[in-house]
PDB file of C-alpha atoms in Angstrom:
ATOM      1  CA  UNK A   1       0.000   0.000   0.000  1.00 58.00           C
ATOM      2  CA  UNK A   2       1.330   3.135  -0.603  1.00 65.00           C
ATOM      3  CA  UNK A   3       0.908   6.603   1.005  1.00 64.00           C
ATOM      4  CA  UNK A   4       0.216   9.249  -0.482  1.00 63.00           C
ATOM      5  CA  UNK A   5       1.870  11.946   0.976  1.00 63.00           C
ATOM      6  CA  UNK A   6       0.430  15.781   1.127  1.00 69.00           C
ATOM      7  CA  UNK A   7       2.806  18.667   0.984  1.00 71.00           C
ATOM      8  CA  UNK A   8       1.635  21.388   3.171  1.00 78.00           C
ATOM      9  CA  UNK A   9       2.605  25.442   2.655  1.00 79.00           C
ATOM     10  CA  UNK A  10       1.661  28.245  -0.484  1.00 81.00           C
ATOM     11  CA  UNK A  11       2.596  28.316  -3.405  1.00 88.00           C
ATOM     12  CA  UNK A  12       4.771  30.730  -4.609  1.00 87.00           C
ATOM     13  CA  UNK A  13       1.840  32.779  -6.625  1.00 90.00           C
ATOM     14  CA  UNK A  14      -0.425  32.790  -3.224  1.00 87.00           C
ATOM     15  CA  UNK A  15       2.508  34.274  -1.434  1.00 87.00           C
ATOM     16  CA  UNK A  16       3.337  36.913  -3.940  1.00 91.00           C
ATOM     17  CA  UNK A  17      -0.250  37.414  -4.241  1.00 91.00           C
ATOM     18  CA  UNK A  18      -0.581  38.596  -0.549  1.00 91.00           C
ATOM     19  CA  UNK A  19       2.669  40.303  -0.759  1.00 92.00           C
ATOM     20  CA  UNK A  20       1.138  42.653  -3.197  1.00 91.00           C
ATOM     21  CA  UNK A  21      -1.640  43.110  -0.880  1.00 91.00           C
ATOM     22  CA  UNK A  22      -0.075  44.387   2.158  1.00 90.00           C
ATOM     23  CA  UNK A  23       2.309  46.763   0.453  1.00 89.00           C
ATOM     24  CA  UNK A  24      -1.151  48.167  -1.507  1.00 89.00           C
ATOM     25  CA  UNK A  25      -2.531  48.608   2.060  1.00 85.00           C
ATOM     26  CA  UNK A  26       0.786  49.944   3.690  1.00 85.00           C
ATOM     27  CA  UNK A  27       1.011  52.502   0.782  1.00 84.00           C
ATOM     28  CA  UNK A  28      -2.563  53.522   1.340  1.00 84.00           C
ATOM     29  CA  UNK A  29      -1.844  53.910   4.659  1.00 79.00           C
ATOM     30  CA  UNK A  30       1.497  55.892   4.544  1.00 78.00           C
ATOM     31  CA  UNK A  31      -0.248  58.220   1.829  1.00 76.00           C
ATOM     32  CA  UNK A  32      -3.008  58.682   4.674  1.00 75.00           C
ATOM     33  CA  UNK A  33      -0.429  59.455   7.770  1.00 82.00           C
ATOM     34  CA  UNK A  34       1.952  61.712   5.609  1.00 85.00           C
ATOM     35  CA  UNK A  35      -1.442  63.996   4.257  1.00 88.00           C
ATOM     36  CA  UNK A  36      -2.436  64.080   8.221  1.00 90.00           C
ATOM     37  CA  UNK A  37       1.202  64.635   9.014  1.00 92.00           C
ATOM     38  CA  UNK A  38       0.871  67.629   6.612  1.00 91.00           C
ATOM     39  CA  UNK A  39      -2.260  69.040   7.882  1.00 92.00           C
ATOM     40  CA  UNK A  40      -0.635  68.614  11.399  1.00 95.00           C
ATOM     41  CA  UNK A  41       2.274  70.981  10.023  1.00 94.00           C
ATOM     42  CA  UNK A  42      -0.044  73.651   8.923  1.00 94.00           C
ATOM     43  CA  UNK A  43      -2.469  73.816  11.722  1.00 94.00           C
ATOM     44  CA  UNK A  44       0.735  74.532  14.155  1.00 96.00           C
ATOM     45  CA  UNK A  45       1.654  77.681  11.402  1.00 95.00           C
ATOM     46  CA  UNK A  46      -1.431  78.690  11.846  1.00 96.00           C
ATOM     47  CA  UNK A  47      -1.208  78.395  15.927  1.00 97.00           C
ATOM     48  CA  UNK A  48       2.205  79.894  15.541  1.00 97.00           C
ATOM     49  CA  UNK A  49       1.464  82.998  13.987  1.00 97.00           C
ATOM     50  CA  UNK A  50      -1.758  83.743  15.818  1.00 97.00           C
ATOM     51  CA  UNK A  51       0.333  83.665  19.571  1.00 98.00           C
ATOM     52  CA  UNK A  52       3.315  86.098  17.582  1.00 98.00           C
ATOM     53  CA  UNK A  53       0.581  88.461  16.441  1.00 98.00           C
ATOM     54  CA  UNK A  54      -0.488  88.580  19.797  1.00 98.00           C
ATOM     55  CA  UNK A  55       2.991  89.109  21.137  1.00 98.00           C
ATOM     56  CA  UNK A  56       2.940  91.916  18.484  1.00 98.00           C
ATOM     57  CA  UNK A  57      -0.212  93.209  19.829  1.00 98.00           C
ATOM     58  CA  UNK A  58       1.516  93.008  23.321  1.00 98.00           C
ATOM     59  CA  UNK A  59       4.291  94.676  22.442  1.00 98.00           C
ATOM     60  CA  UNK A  60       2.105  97.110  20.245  1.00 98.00           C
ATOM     61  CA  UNK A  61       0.188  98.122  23.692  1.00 98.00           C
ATOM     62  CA  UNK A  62       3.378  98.895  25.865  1.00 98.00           C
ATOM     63  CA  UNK A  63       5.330 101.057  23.096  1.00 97.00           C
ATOM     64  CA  UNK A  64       2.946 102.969  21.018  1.00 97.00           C
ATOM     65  CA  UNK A  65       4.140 101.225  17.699  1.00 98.00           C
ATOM     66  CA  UNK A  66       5.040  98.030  16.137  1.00 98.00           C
ATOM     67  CA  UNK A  67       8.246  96.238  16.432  1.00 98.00           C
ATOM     68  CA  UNK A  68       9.756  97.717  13.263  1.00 97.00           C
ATOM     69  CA  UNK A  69      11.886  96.246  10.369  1.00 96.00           C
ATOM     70  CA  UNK A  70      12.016  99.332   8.786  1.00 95.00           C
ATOM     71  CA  UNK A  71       9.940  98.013   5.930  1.00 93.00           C
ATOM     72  CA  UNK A  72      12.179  94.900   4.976  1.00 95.00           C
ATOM     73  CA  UNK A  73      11.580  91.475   5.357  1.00 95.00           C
ATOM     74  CA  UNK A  74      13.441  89.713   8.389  1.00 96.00           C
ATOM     75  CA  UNK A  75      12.884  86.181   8.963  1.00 94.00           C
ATOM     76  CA  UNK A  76      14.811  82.989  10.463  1.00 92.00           C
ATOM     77  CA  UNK A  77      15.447  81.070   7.207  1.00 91.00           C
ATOM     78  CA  UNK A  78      19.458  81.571   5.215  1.00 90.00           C
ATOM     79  CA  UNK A  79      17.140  84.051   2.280  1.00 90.00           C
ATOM     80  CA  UNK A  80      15.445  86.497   4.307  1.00 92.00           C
ATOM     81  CA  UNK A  81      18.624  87.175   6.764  1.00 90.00           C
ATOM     82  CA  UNK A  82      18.912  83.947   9.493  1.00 92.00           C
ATOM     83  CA  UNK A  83      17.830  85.796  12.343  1.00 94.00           C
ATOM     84  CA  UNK A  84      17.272  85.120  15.696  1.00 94.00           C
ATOM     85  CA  UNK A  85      14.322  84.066  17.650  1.00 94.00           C
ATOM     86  CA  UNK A  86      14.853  86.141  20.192  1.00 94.00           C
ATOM     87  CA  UNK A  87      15.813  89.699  21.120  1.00 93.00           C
ATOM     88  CA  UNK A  88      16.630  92.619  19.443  1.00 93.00           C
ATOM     89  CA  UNK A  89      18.194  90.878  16.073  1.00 94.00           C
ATOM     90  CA  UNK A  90      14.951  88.270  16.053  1.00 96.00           C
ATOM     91  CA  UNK A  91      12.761  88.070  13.055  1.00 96.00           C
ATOM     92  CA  UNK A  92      10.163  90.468  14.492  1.00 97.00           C
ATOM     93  CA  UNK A  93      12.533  92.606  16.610  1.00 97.00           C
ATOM     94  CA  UNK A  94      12.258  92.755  20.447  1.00 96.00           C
ATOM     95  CA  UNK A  95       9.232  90.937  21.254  1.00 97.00           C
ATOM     96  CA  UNK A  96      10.932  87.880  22.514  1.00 96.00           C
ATOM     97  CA  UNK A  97      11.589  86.670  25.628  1.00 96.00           C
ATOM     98  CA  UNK A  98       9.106  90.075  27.039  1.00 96.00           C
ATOM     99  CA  UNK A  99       5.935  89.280  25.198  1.00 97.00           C
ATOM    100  CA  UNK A 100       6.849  85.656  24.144  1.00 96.00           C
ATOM    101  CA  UNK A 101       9.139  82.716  25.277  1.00 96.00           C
ATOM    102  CA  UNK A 102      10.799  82.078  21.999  1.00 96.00           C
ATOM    103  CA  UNK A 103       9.641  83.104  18.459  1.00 97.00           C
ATOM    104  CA  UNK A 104       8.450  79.713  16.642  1.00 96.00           C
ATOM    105  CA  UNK A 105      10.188  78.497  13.763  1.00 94.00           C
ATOM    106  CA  UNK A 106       8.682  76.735  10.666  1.00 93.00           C
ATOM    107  CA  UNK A 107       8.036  73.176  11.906  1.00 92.00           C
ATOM    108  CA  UNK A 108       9.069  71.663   8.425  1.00 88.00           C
ATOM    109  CA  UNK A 109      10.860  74.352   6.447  1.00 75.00           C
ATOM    110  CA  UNK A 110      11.096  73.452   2.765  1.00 71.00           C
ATOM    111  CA  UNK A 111      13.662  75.547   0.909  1.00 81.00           C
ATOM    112  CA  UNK A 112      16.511  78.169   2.276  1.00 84.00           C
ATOM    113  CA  UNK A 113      13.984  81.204   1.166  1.00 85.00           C
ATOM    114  CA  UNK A 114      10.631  79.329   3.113  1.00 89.00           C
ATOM    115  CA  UNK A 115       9.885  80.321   6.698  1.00 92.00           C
ATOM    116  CA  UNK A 116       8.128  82.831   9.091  1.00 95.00           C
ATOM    117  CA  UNK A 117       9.003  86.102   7.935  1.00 95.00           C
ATOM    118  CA  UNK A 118       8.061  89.367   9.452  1.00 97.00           C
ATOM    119  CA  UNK A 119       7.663  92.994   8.036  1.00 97.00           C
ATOM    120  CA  UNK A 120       7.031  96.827  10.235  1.00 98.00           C
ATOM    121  CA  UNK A 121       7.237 100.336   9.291  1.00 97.00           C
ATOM    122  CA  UNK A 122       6.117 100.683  12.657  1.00 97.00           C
ATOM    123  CA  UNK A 123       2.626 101.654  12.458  1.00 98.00           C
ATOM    124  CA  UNK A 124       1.627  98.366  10.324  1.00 98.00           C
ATOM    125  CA  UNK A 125       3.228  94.673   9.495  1.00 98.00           C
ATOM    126  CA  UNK A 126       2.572  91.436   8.352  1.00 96.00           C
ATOM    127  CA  UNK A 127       3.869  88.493   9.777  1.00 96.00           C
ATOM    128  CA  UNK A 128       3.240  85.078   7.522  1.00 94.00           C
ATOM    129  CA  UNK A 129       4.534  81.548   6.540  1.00 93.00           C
ATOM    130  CA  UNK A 130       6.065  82.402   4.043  1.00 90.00           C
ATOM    131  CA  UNK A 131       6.055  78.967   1.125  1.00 87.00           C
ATOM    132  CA  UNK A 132       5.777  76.527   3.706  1.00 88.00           C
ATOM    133  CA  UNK A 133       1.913  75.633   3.565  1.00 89.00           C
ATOM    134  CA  UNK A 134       1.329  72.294   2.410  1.00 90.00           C
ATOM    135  CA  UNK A 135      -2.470  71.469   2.508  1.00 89.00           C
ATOM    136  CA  UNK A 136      -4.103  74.556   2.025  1.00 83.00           C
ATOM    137  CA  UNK A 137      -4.287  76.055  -1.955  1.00 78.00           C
ATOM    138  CA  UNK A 138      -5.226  80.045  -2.175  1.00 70.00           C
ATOM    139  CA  UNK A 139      -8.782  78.728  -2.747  1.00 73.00           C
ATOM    140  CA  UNK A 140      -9.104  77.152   0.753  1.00 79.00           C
ATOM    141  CA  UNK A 141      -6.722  79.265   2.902  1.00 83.00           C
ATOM    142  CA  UNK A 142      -7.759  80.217   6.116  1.00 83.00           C
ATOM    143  CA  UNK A 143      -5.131  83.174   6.485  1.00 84.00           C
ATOM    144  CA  UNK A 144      -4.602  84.379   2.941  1.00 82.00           C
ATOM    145  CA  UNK A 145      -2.049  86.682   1.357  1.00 78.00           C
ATOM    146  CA  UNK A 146      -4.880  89.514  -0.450  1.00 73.00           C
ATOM    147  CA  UNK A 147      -2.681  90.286  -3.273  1.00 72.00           C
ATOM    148  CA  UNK A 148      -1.102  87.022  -3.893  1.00 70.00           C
ATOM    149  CA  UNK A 149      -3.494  84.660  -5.316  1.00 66.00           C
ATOM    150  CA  UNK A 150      -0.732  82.442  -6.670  1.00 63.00           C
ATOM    151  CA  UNK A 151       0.532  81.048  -3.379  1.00 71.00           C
ATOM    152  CA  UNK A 152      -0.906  80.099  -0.211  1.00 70.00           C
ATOM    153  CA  UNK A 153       0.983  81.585   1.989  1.00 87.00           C
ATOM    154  CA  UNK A 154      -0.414  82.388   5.391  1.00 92.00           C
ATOM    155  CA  UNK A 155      -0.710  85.666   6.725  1.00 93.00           C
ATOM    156  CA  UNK A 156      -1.748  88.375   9.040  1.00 95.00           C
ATOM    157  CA  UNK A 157      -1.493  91.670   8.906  1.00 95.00           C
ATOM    158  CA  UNK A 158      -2.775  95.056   9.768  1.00 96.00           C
ATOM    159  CA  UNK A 159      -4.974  97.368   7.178  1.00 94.00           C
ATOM    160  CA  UNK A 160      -1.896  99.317   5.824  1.00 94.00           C
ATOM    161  CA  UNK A 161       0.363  96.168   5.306  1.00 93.00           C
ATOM    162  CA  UNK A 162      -2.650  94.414   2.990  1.00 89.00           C
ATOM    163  CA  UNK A 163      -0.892  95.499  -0.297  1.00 88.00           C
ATOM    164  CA  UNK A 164       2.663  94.282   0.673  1.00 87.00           C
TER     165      UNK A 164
END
């Protein structure tokens, strides 16, 4: 009598099959986590620039004026001047450690030109993120730039700075 004998395991397509399978999911779910990742980024820009504007506000209230950059841009990234984050050479001048800790920094800055950058004459400014928004297109931005409908940059500013 002889025995038949039966060979347990996968075959090689079954294997590759579910192979495919998990790195469909895994991609699927990477694509998920790096878009929420993303949104993540931009709602802490957002957060960011509404505790410097009031720090600005702050500081505003105690001198009579704005911290001023006498109309250039300063910020914290190598194009705009790699300035401080606090004190008197800071991206918006003198209103850290008084009126906040630290100023923030970009949490994912993208290119040597991209980060928070501040502008005064004194009696107006804009501070904004400055090419660093990832999620948000000038259709759907909560903080938009009013002149620049090519980028979605985010921004506040007073009245007189709306145009700059």
């Amino acid at each position: 009598m002889q025995s038949v004998s039966q060979k347990r395991g996968f075959t090689l397509i079954e294997l590759l099959v579910v192979i495919a399978i998990i790195s469909l999911f895994s991609s699927i779910v990477l694509s998920s986590l790096s878009l929420a990742q993303a949104k993540a980024r931009d709602s802490r820009r957002l957060t960011d620039l509404r505790q410097i504007v009031n720090a600005i506000e702050l500081y505003r209230s105690n001198n009579s004026s704005y911290p001023s950059t006498s109309g250039s841009w300063w910020g914290n990234c190598a194009g705009f001047g790699s300035r401080a984050t606090s004190g008197a050479t800071a991206y918006v001048p003198n209103v850290a450690p008084t009126y906040i800790k630290v100023l923030p920094t970009d949490p994912k800055p993208i290119a040597p030109n991209n980060c928070y950058l501040y502008s005064s004459n004194g009696s107006d400014y804009m501070i904004m993120a400055y090419g660093t928004v990832e999620t948000y297109s000038s259709a759907n931005n909560p903080a938009p730039r009013p002149f620049d409908t090519n980028e979605a940059d985010f921004a506040f500013y007073t009245a007189g700075a709306a145009q700059w």
